[in-house]
Amino acid sequence: MIPGRTSVLQACRLAVAAGLALVLVCAFATFPIRAETADFVGPDDARLTVTIDAAAPEPYAREMILVRIRGLYTVQMTLETLDQPDLTDFAWMQLGRDRWTSTTAEGRPARSFERVMALFPKRAGVLTVPSFRHHLTLLAPDGSRVPHDVVSAPIAVTVQVPPPGGWWLPARALQLTDRFDRDPTALPPGETARRTVTIDAEGISADQLPPIPSLRAPGVIAFPEPETRTTRLTREGPVATVVWHWTLRSMTGEPATVPEVAIRWFDTRTRKTEAAVIAAATVAAPGRFGAAVAGTGERLAAIRAVAVPGGLAAGLALGLGLLLAGRRLDAAGLRRALSRLTPDPDRRAMRRAVRAGDAAAFRAAALRWAGRNGCVEDDQVATALAGLGAAVFGRPGQAEAPGDLRRRLHAIDRLMVRRRRRM
């Protein structure tokens, strides 16, 4: 065979193959052209809408926005796929699976579609929720399958800058629970109490909850444990939970108070700032010093059993002698003198209440003393107890602080001294 003729034949074969390939490509390319016409689909036969359910017309950044994508279709579908746009200005999560239900539209059988999403704006400004596209494969009247797209309109959202302050925590509802595994005010020496605080917040994810706070206080060691965070999805938004643990121990055995911690959050329903409070707690290991002294032996206990009563008796006799020196000794005078030497039980109760920081016990003891002495209406008693009733019986979060109980005790003491001098 002549080499030149061979080259021509090969060229002809390549041309024929290329032509056949072009014909096949055109055939496959023109196959779905019928779907683009889809003239049997009216404007009300396939609709896709996106609605925004925000607590306010202009939400704050990082505040939850519920988005509902709904479709209503009276045409017959064989396949469907919803394309989600790039939500670059939002953090987002899908709340459950897509829902399909049978319904009617203008008296015709229809299928409805719904997808619910939670969007969290990343910044302030005018942000846009782009269009969603629903790819459908429809059953045409002639029995063929036709692709058809339904597109939603974009939506603009105006987002505000969050209010100034600490940790920004916008939630639809928030609940705090606080518990100890044992009474922290009665810890044996060297033992610990475990405190657990749980926060449940609606409308946010777990990463939006604040970090574990510090429970530092003089005389108390508080060891924080690893926290647990979870997010549960509902159709109305996520529910975030964080669980904090601390192990508390007294360092000195003396009562020490861990101050309260207020966790501020923004109520997206009322549009007001609220506070969830981890209450103050007293931690102590009572009897630690007494136990150490008792451990020195039975001899010390025997000496103490004899010396203490003897010393008290001698002191009482000496004091009584000084009080009665130069006075007429009668029954009434003797009773008054003994009352001045005998420790007042209500005074002891007030001192214990001051050491424990117990405003209610202090108020009760002070009123008992004033009642016994007929001075409940005394102006000095009223001044010493001013505001204490509101602090004890006020509603949590609204009650006044009890103030310095030691200062109140000093005022009662001054009144006691003046009354005894008049005896």
Tab-separated table of C-alpha atoms in Angstrom:
chain	number	residue	atom	x	y	z
A	1	MET	CA	0.000	0.000	0.000
A	2	ILE	CA	1.275	3.473	-0.886
A	3	PRO	CA	2.259	5.412	2.204
A	4	GLY	CA	0.481	8.588	1.065
A	5	ARG	CA	-2.793	6.747	0.427
A	6	THR	CA	-2.577	5.161	3.923
A	7	SER	CA	-2.337	8.568	5.532
A	8	VAL	CA	-5.411	9.765	3.634
A	9	LEU	CA	-7.445	6.719	4.708
A	10	GLN	CA	-6.491	7.222	8.364
A	11	ALA	CA	-7.474	10.856	8.170
A	12	CYS	CA	-10.869	9.909	6.696
A	13	ARG	CA	-11.457	7.369	9.472
A	14	LEU	CA	-10.625	9.918	12.152
A	15	ALA	CA	-12.993	12.426	10.573
A	16	VAL	CA	-15.827	9.900	10.482
A	17	ALA	CA	-15.236	8.959	14.147
A	18	ALA	CA	-15.201	12.589	15.171
A	19	GLY	CA	-18.429	13.198	13.284
A	20	LEU	CA	-20.164	10.267	14.974
A	21	ALA	CA	-18.988	11.497	18.385
A	22	LEU	CA	-20.328	14.949	17.652
A	23	VAL	CA	-23.695	13.518	16.658
A	24	LEU	CA	-23.917	11.513	19.907
A	25	VAL	CA	-22.966	14.528	22.037
A	26	CYS	CA	-25.593	16.651	20.344
A	27	ALA	CA	-28.188	13.963	20.790
A	28	PHE	CA	-27.537	13.692	24.548
A	29	ALA	CA	-27.290	17.442	24.871
A	30	THR	CA	-30.662	18.012	23.239
A	31	PHE	CA	-32.384	15.233	25.190
A	32	PRO	CA	-33.322	17.403	28.227
A	33	ILE	CA	-34.238	20.440	26.188
A	34	ARG	CA	-37.875	19.423	26.628
A	35	ALA	CA	-37.464	20.002	30.381
A	36	GLU	CA	-36.496	23.632	29.969
A	37	THR	CA	-39.785	24.398	28.277
A	38	ALA	CA	-41.930	22.824	31.056
A	39	ASP	CA	-44.835	24.891	29.853
A	40	PHE	CA	-47.270	22.739	31.812
A	41	VAL	CA	-45.971	24.209	35.147
A	42	GLY	CA	-47.872	27.355	36.143
A	43	PRO	CA	-46.624	30.000	38.607
A	44	ASP	CA	-48.829	28.602	41.383
A	45	ASP	CA	-48.012	24.957	40.691
A	46	ALA	CA	-44.546	25.107	42.284
A	47	ARG	CA	-43.646	27.759	44.856
A	48	LEU	CA	-40.662	28.115	47.218
A	49	THR	CA	-40.636	30.781	49.939
A	50	VAL	CA	-38.233	31.703	52.748
A	51	THR	CA	-39.540	33.432	55.876
A	52	ILE	CA	-37.595	34.812	58.830
A	53	ASP	CA	-38.856	34.365	62.364
A	54	ALA	CA	-36.815	36.804	64.473
A	55	ALA	CA	-37.656	37.994	67.981
A	56	ALA	CA	-37.147	41.595	66.825
A	57	PRO	CA	-37.214	43.307	63.402
A	58	GLU	CA	-33.533	44.157	63.808
A	59	PRO	CA	-31.830	41.390	65.804
A	60	TYR	CA	-28.399	41.685	67.380
A	61	ALA	CA	-25.300	39.948	66.072
A	62	ARG	CA	-25.082	36.304	67.266
A	63	GLU	CA	-28.774	36.323	68.161
A	64	MET	CA	-30.724	33.382	66.744
A	65	ILE	CA	-32.886	33.902	63.640
A	66	LEU	CA	-35.236	31.069	62.701
A	67	VAL	CA	-35.525	30.583	58.940
A	68	ARG	CA	-38.284	28.441	57.432
A	69	ILE	CA	-37.955	27.273	53.818
A	70	ARG	CA	-41.345	26.154	52.530
A	71	GLY	CA	-42.404	24.696	49.212
A	72	LEU	CA	-45.915	24.014	47.893
A	73	TYR	CA	-46.309	21.809	44.814
A	74	THR	CA	-49.403	20.654	42.956
A	75	VAL	CA	-47.365	18.933	40.226
A	76	GLN	CA	-46.229	15.344	40.416
A	77	MET	CA	-42.588	14.902	41.457
A	78	THR	CA	-40.342	11.898	41.201
A	79	LEU	CA	-37.120	13.414	42.586
A	80	GLU	CA	-36.149	16.554	44.509
A	81	THR	CA	-33.010	18.187	45.934
A	82	LEU	CA	-32.765	21.495	47.821
A	83	ASP	CA	-29.584	23.456	47.138
A	84	GLN	CA	-28.526	25.592	50.092
A	85	PRO	CA	-26.644	28.813	49.264
A	86	ASP	CA	-23.368	29.865	50.829
A	87	LEU	CA	-24.294	31.554	54.118
A	88	THR	CA	-21.003	33.373	54.553
A	89	ASP	CA	-22.407	36.035	56.925
A	90	PHE	CA	-24.092	33.535	59.239
A	91	ALA	CA	-23.298	30.597	61.443
A	92	TRP	CA	-26.092	28.099	60.928
A	93	MET	CA	-27.538	24.724	61.865
A	94	GLN	CA	-30.394	22.692	60.398
A	95	LEU	CA	-33.067	21.882	62.971
A	96	GLY	CA	-34.121	18.359	62.191
A	97	ARG	CA	-35.017	16.619	58.946
A	98	ASP	CA	-36.977	18.036	56.028
A	99	ARG	CA	-40.723	17.497	56.357
A	100	TRP	CA	-43.057	16.483	53.553
A	101	THR	CA	-46.837	16.454	54.103
A	102	SER	CA	-49.902	15.980	51.934
A	103	THR	CA	-52.262	18.940	51.731
A	104	THR	CA	-54.505	20.839	49.288
A	105	ALA	CA	-54.003	24.094	47.412
A	106	GLU	CA	-57.034	25.793	45.901
A	107	GLY	CA	-58.924	22.530	46.025
A	108	ARG	CA	-56.199	20.502	44.338
A	109	PRO	CA	-54.051	17.810	45.956
A	110	ALA	CA	-50.617	19.174	46.827
A	111	ARG	CA	-47.392	18.317	48.624
A	112	SER	CA	-45.812	20.732	51.079
A	113	PHE	CA	-42.131	20.880	52.032
A	114	GLU	CA	-40.489	22.537	55.046
A	115	ARG	CA	-36.939	22.912	56.303
A	116	VAL	CA	-36.162	24.872	59.481
A	117	MET	CA	-32.749	26.431	60.108
A	118	ALA	CA	-31.223	28.554	62.858
A	119	LEU	CA	-29.009	31.384	61.616
A	120	PHE	CA	-26.671	33.418	63.831
A	121	PRO	CA	-25.432	36.672	62.216
A	122	LYS	CA	-21.673	36.986	62.482
A	123	ARG	CA	-21.604	40.776	62.261
A	124	ALA	CA	-23.750	43.891	62.293
A	125	GLY	CA	-25.035	45.549	59.123
A	126	VAL	CA	-27.481	44.767	56.342
A	127	LEU	CA	-26.988	41.062	55.613
A	128	THR	CA	-28.647	38.990	52.891
A	129	VAL	CA	-30.035	35.494	53.119
A	130	PRO	CA	-29.393	34.303	49.514
A	131	SER	CA	-31.849	32.392	47.340
A	132	PHE	CA	-32.503	28.685	47.885
A	133	ARG	CA	-32.948	26.528	44.762
A	134	HIS	CA	-35.154	23.436	44.718
A	135	HIS	CA	-34.252	21.014	41.914
A	136	LEU	CA	-37.324	18.974	40.965
A	137	THR	CA	-37.874	16.145	38.540
A	138	LEU	CA	-41.515	16.346	37.433
A	139	LEU	CA	-43.783	13.829	35.694
A	140	ALA	CA	-45.033	15.479	32.497
A	141	PRO	CA	-48.570	14.843	31.109
A	142	ASP	CA	-47.075	12.612	28.382
A	143	GLY	CA	-45.371	10.445	31.025
A	144	SER	CA	-41.850	11.787	30.532
A	145	ARG	CA	-39.678	13.063	33.358
A	146	VAL	CA	-38.804	16.753	33.196
A	147	PRO	CA	-36.306	18.663	35.414
A	148	HIS	CA	-37.597	21.919	36.850
A	149	ASP	CA	-36.038	24.434	39.280
A	150	VAL	CA	-37.896	26.590	41.804
A	151	VAL	CA	-35.973	29.525	43.316
A	152	SER	CA	-36.803	31.597	46.417
A	153	ALA	CA	-36.308	35.344	46.635
A	154	PRO	CA	-33.344	36.656	48.686
A	155	ILE	CA	-34.112	38.364	52.004
A	156	ALA	CA	-32.273	41.302	53.592
A	157	VAL	CA	-31.811	41.422	57.382
A	158	THR	CA	-30.662	44.456	59.369
A	159	VAL	CA	-28.449	43.336	62.262
A	160	GLN	CA	-27.454	45.546	65.211
A	161	VAL	CA	-24.234	45.712	67.195
A	162	PRO	CA	-24.651	43.909	70.576
A	163	PRO	CA	-24.938	46.156	73.655
A	164	PRO	CA	-21.650	46.869	75.450
A	165	GLY	CA	-20.732	44.780	78.474
A	166	GLY	CA	-19.223	41.437	79.332
A	167	TRP	CA	-19.989	38.070	77.776
A	168	TRP	CA	-22.769	38.470	75.173
A	169	LEU	CA	-25.391	35.810	75.859
A	170	PRO	CA	-28.639	36.271	73.891
A	171	ALA	CA	-31.097	33.505	74.814
A	172	ARG	CA	-34.833	32.931	74.591
A	173	ALA	CA	-34.865	31.443	78.110
A	174	LEU	CA	-32.221	30.497	80.686
A	175	GLN	CA	-32.368	28.331	83.811
A	176	LEU	CA	-29.639	27.822	86.438
A	177	THR	CA	-29.582	25.060	89.028
A	178	ASP	CA	-27.081	24.882	91.906
A	179	ARG	CA	-26.542	21.985	94.314
A	180	PHE	CA	-23.987	20.556	96.774
A	181	ASP	CA	-23.432	16.867	97.401
A	182	ARG	CA	-23.190	17.640	101.160
A	183	ASP	CA	-23.626	20.547	103.559
A	184	PRO	CA	-20.590	22.832	102.968
A	185	THR	CA	-20.999	24.495	106.370
A	186	ALA	CA	-20.330	21.237	108.253
A	187	LEU	CA	-17.297	19.716	106.577
A	188	PRO	CA	-15.128	17.462	108.768
A	189	PRO	CA	-11.453	18.507	108.778
A	190	GLY	CA	-9.695	17.651	105.516
A	191	GLU	CA	-12.879	16.665	103.656
A	192	THR	CA	-14.469	18.353	100.633
A	193	ALA	CA	-17.863	19.261	99.200
A	194	ARG	CA	-18.669	19.034	95.491
A	195	ARG	CA	-20.683	21.854	93.947
A	196	THR	CA	-22.501	21.423	90.628
A	197	VAL	CA	-24.021	24.266	88.601
A	198	THR	CA	-26.044	23.507	85.467
A	199	ILE	CA	-27.195	26.103	82.924
A	200	ASP	CA	-29.834	25.366	80.258
A	201	ALA	CA	-30.348	28.080	77.643
A	202	GLU	CA	-32.766	28.122	74.699
A	203	GLY	CA	-31.900	29.687	71.374
A	204	ILE	CA	-28.105	29.375	71.484
A	205	SER	CA	-25.450	26.744	70.896
A	206	ALA	CA	-23.243	25.406	73.682
A	207	ASP	CA	-20.192	27.380	72.533
A	208	GLN	CA	-22.090	30.634	73.209
A	209	LEU	CA	-22.313	29.915	76.956
A	210	PRO	CA	-19.658	31.651	79.107
A	211	PRO	CA	-16.548	29.922	80.500
A	212	ILE	CA	-16.561	28.461	84.002
A	213	PRO	CA	-16.308	31.250	86.606
A	214	SER	CA	-13.787	31.369	89.437
A	215	LEU	CA	-15.076	30.729	92.970
A	216	ARG	CA	-12.104	32.243	94.782
A	217	ALA	CA	-12.417	33.331	98.400
A	218	PRO	CA	-9.966	33.775	101.303
A	219	GLY	CA	-9.819	30.589	103.344
A	220	VAL	CA	-11.358	28.346	100.656
A	221	ILE	CA	-9.754	26.154	98.024
A	222	ALA	CA	-11.965	25.611	94.958
A	223	PHE	CA	-10.783	23.100	92.342
A	224	PRO	CA	-12.685	23.424	89.015
A	225	GLU	CA	-13.291	20.195	87.117
A	226	PRO	CA	-13.619	19.723	83.323
A	227	GLU	CA	-16.938	21.082	82.113
A	228	THR	CA	-19.523	19.345	79.924
A	229	ARG	CA	-21.253	21.152	77.042
A	230	THR	CA	-24.036	19.811	74.822
A	231	THR	CA	-26.470	21.204	72.243
A	232	ARG	CA	-29.886	19.632	71.668
A	233	LEU	CA	-31.805	20.513	68.499
A	234	THR	CA	-35.546	21.234	68.444
A	235	ARG	CA	-37.830	22.642	65.759
A	236	GLU	CA	-37.903	25.926	67.688
A	237	GLY	CA	-34.141	26.247	67.981
A	238	PRO	CA	-31.162	24.733	69.782
A	239	VAL	CA	-31.043	24.206	73.550
A	240	ALA	CA	-27.549	24.522	75.055
A	241	THR	CA	-26.431	22.969	78.341
A	242	VAL	CA	-23.242	23.392	80.349
A	243	VAL	CA	-22.411	21.588	83.601
A	244	TRP	CA	-19.753	23.019	85.929
A	245	HIS	CA	-18.205	21.232	88.920
A	246	TRP	CA	-16.003	22.524	91.765
A	247	THR	CA	-14.483	20.698	94.719
A	248	LEU	CA	-14.457	23.004	97.779
A	249	ARG	CA	-12.412	22.662	100.946
A	250	SER	CA	-11.844	24.910	103.947
A	251	MET	CA	-8.218	25.941	104.456
A	252	THR	CA	-8.438	27.166	108.053
A	253	GLY	CA	-11.523	25.536	109.531
A	254	GLU	CA	-13.025	28.983	110.110
A	255	PRO	CA	-16.213	29.938	108.210
A	256	ALA	CA	-15.398	31.496	104.823
A	257	THR	CA	-17.903	32.750	102.278
A	258	VAL	CA	-17.572	32.217	98.544
A	259	PRO	CA	-19.166	35.327	96.985
A	260	GLU	CA	-22.057	35.100	94.557
A	261	VAL	CA	-21.458	35.127	90.797
A	262	ALA	CA	-23.959	36.861	88.497
A	263	ILE	CA	-24.196	35.560	84.919
A	264	ARG	CA	-25.815	38.234	82.803
A	265	TRP	CA	-27.849	37.273	79.734
A	266	PHE	CA	-30.113	39.014	77.245
A	267	ASP	CA	-33.719	37.811	77.087
A	268	THR	CA	-34.578	37.878	73.382
A	269	ARG	CA	-38.311	37.708	74.147
A	270	THR	CA	-38.565	40.632	76.565
A	271	ARG	CA	-35.537	42.437	75.052
A	272	LYS	CA	-34.153	43.020	78.554
A	273	THR	CA	-30.917	42.090	80.316
A	274	GLU	CA	-31.356	39.562	83.130
A	275	ALA	CA	-29.016	37.892	85.638
A	276	ALA	CA	-28.756	34.265	86.728
A	277	VAL	CA	-27.029	34.161	90.115
A	278	ILE	CA	-24.789	31.481	91.565
A	279	ALA	CA	-25.539	32.202	95.234
A	280	ALA	CA	-22.923	32.903	97.874
A	281	ALA	CA	-21.992	29.865	99.973
A	282	THR	CA	-20.332	29.474	103.367
A	283	VAL	CA	-17.656	26.796	103.634
A	284	ALA	CA	-16.262	25.675	107.019
A	285	ALA	CA	-14.905	22.731	108.993
A	286	PRO	CA	-16.393	23.441	112.455
A	287	GLY	CA	-14.713	21.956	115.490
A	288	ARG	CA	-11.315	21.646	113.861
A	289	PHE	CA	-9.512	23.645	116.548
A	290	GLY	CA	-11.454	21.986	119.378
A	291	ALA	CA	-10.652	18.540	117.984
A	292	ALA	CA	-6.958	19.359	117.944
A	293	VAL	CA	-7.029	20.504	121.559
A	294	ALA	CA	-9.017	17.456	122.691
A	295	GLY	CA	-6.402	15.221	121.164
A	296	THR	CA	-3.738	16.284	123.662
A	297	GLY	CA	-4.951	13.668	126.173
A	298	GLU	CA	-7.248	12.869	129.005
A	299	ARG	CA	-5.144	14.834	131.487
A	300	LEU	CA	-5.803	18.090	129.684
A	301	ALA	CA	-9.498	17.261	129.610
A	302	ALA	CA	-9.523	16.616	133.366
A	303	ILE	CA	-7.703	19.870	134.084
A	304	ARG	CA	-10.113	21.746	131.862
A	305	ALA	CA	-13.116	20.130	133.570
A	306	VAL	CA	-11.991	21.439	136.958
A	307	ALA	CA	-10.357	24.712	135.994
A	308	VAL	CA	-13.052	26.157	133.787
A	309	PRO	CA	-15.976	25.904	136.235
A	310	GLY	CA	-13.734	27.006	139.114
A	311	GLY	CA	-12.498	30.003	137.213
A	312	LEU	CA	-16.008	30.991	136.200
A	313	ALA	CA	-17.225	30.695	139.780
A	314	ALA	CA	-14.336	32.758	141.124
A	315	GLY	CA	-14.835	35.413	138.495
A	316	LEU	CA	-18.559	35.551	139.195
A	317	ALA	CA	-17.959	35.935	142.951
A	318	LEU	CA	-15.386	38.678	142.428
A	319	GLY	CA	-17.583	40.587	140.036
A	320	LEU	CA	-20.583	40.275	142.301
A	321	GLY	CA	-18.542	41.556	145.256
A	322	LEU	CA	-17.420	44.606	143.304
A	323	LEU	CA	-20.935	45.358	142.176
A	324	LEU	CA	-22.388	45.069	145.686
A	325	ALA	CA	-19.632	47.032	147.404
A	326	GLY	CA	-21.164	49.949	149.247
A	327	ARG	CA	-24.735	48.976	148.282
A	328	ARG	CA	-27.655	47.750	150.270
A	329	LEU	CA	-28.069	44.031	149.761
A	330	ASP	CA	-31.710	43.185	149.091
A	331	ALA	CA	-33.406	40.637	146.798
A	332	ALA	CA	-34.115	43.099	143.965
A	333	GLY	CA	-30.591	44.443	144.025
A	334	LEU	CA	-29.136	40.961	144.015
A	335	ARG	CA	-31.225	39.969	140.971
A	336	ARG	CA	-30.129	43.082	139.083
A	337	ALA	CA	-26.500	42.451	139.888
A	338	LEU	CA	-26.680	38.823	138.802
A	339	SER	CA	-28.386	39.791	135.545
A	340	ARG	CA	-25.502	42.137	134.785
A	341	LEU	CA	-22.941	39.361	135.284
A	342	THR	CA	-24.810	36.516	133.596
A	343	PRO	CA	-24.157	36.315	129.805
A	344	ASP	CA	-27.298	37.217	127.884
A	345	PRO	CA	-28.482	34.222	125.763
A	346	ASP	CA	-29.798	36.432	123.002
A	347	ARG	CA	-26.504	38.321	122.921
A	348	ARG	CA	-24.697	34.982	122.432
A	349	ALA	CA	-27.148	34.082	119.653
A	350	MET	CA	-26.446	37.408	117.922
A	351	ARG	CA	-22.683	36.795	118.116
A	352	ARG	CA	-23.091	33.345	116.563
A	353	ALA	CA	-25.210	34.829	113.782
A	354	VAL	CA	-22.528	37.460	113.072
A	355	ARG	CA	-19.828	34.778	112.785
A	356	ALA	CA	-22.032	32.694	110.447
A	357	GLY	CA	-23.179	35.695	108.412
A	358	ASP	CA	-26.804	34.663	109.134
A	359	ALA	CA	-28.907	37.838	108.884
A	360	ALA	CA	-32.177	36.039	109.689
A	361	ALA	CA	-30.834	34.511	112.923
A	362	PHE	CA	-29.344	37.867	113.991
A	363	ARG	CA	-32.641	39.685	113.449
A	364	ALA	CA	-34.609	37.047	115.372
A	365	ALA	CA	-32.212	37.148	118.371
A	366	ALA	CA	-32.183	40.965	118.417
A	367	LEU	CA	-35.994	41.123	118.428
A	368	ARG	CA	-36.148	38.544	121.253
A	369	TRP	CA	-33.764	40.643	123.349
A	370	ALA	CA	-35.697	43.833	122.624
A	371	GLY	CA	-38.981	42.102	123.516
A	372	ARG	CA	-37.624	40.842	126.851
A	373	ASN	CA	-36.376	44.298	127.719
A	374	GLY	CA	-39.437	46.191	126.506
A	375	CYS	CA	-37.610	48.253	123.886
A	376	VAL	CA	-38.949	46.889	120.591
A	377	GLU	CA	-40.129	50.394	119.675
A	378	ASP	CA	-36.863	52.043	120.761
A	379	ASP	CA	-35.372	54.265	118.035
A	380	GLN	CA	-31.908	52.792	118.597
A	381	VAL	CA	-33.226	49.264	118.032
A	382	ALA	CA	-34.993	50.403	114.875
A	383	THR	CA	-31.763	52.023	113.622
A	384	ALA	CA	-29.699	48.900	114.373
A	385	LEU	CA	-32.157	46.669	112.480
A	386	ALA	CA	-32.987	49.098	109.642
A	387	GLY	CA	-33.318	47.325	106.301
A	388	LEU	CA	-32.635	43.904	107.817
A	389	GLY	CA	-36.209	42.696	107.327
A	390	ALA	CA	-36.106	43.517	103.612
A	391	ALA	CA	-32.764	41.731	103.309
A	392	VAL	CA	-34.152	38.590	104.977
A	393	PHE	CA	-37.608	38.427	103.457
A	394	GLY	CA	-37.051	40.169	100.113
A	395	ARG	CA	-37.469	38.286	96.874
A	396	PRO	CA	-34.264	36.702	95.446
A	397	GLY	CA	-32.398	39.149	93.268
A	398	GLN	CA	-34.421	42.110	94.652
A	399	ALA	CA	-33.625	42.007	98.389
A	400	GLU	CA	-31.280	44.525	99.948
A	401	ALA	CA	-27.896	43.463	101.298
A	402	PRO	CA	-27.956	42.851	105.062
A	403	GLY	CA	-24.970	45.126	105.542
A	404	ASP	CA	-22.324	44.704	108.241
A	405	LEU	CA	-23.878	42.543	110.974
A	406	ARG	CA	-20.949	43.270	113.291
A	407	ARG	CA	-21.742	47.006	113.136
A	408	ARG	CA	-25.374	46.250	113.980
A	409	LEU	CA	-24.241	44.114	116.952
A	410	HIS	CA	-22.115	46.968	118.299
A	411	ALA	CA	-25.157	49.250	118.178
A	412	ILE	CA	-27.198	46.724	120.194
A	413	ASP	CA	-24.311	46.370	122.664
A	414	ARG	CA	-24.219	50.122	123.283
A	415	LEU	CA	-27.928	50.077	123.995
A	416	MET	CA	-27.482	47.121	126.395
A	417	VAL	CA	-24.768	49.002	128.341
A	418	ARG	CA	-26.903	52.130	128.674
A	419	ARG	CA	-29.886	50.150	129.906
A	420	ARG	CA	-27.809	48.270	132.487
A	421	ARG	CA	-26.371	51.497	133.835
A	422	ARG	CA	-29.901	52.675	134.533
A	423	MET	CA	-30.673	49.489	136.494
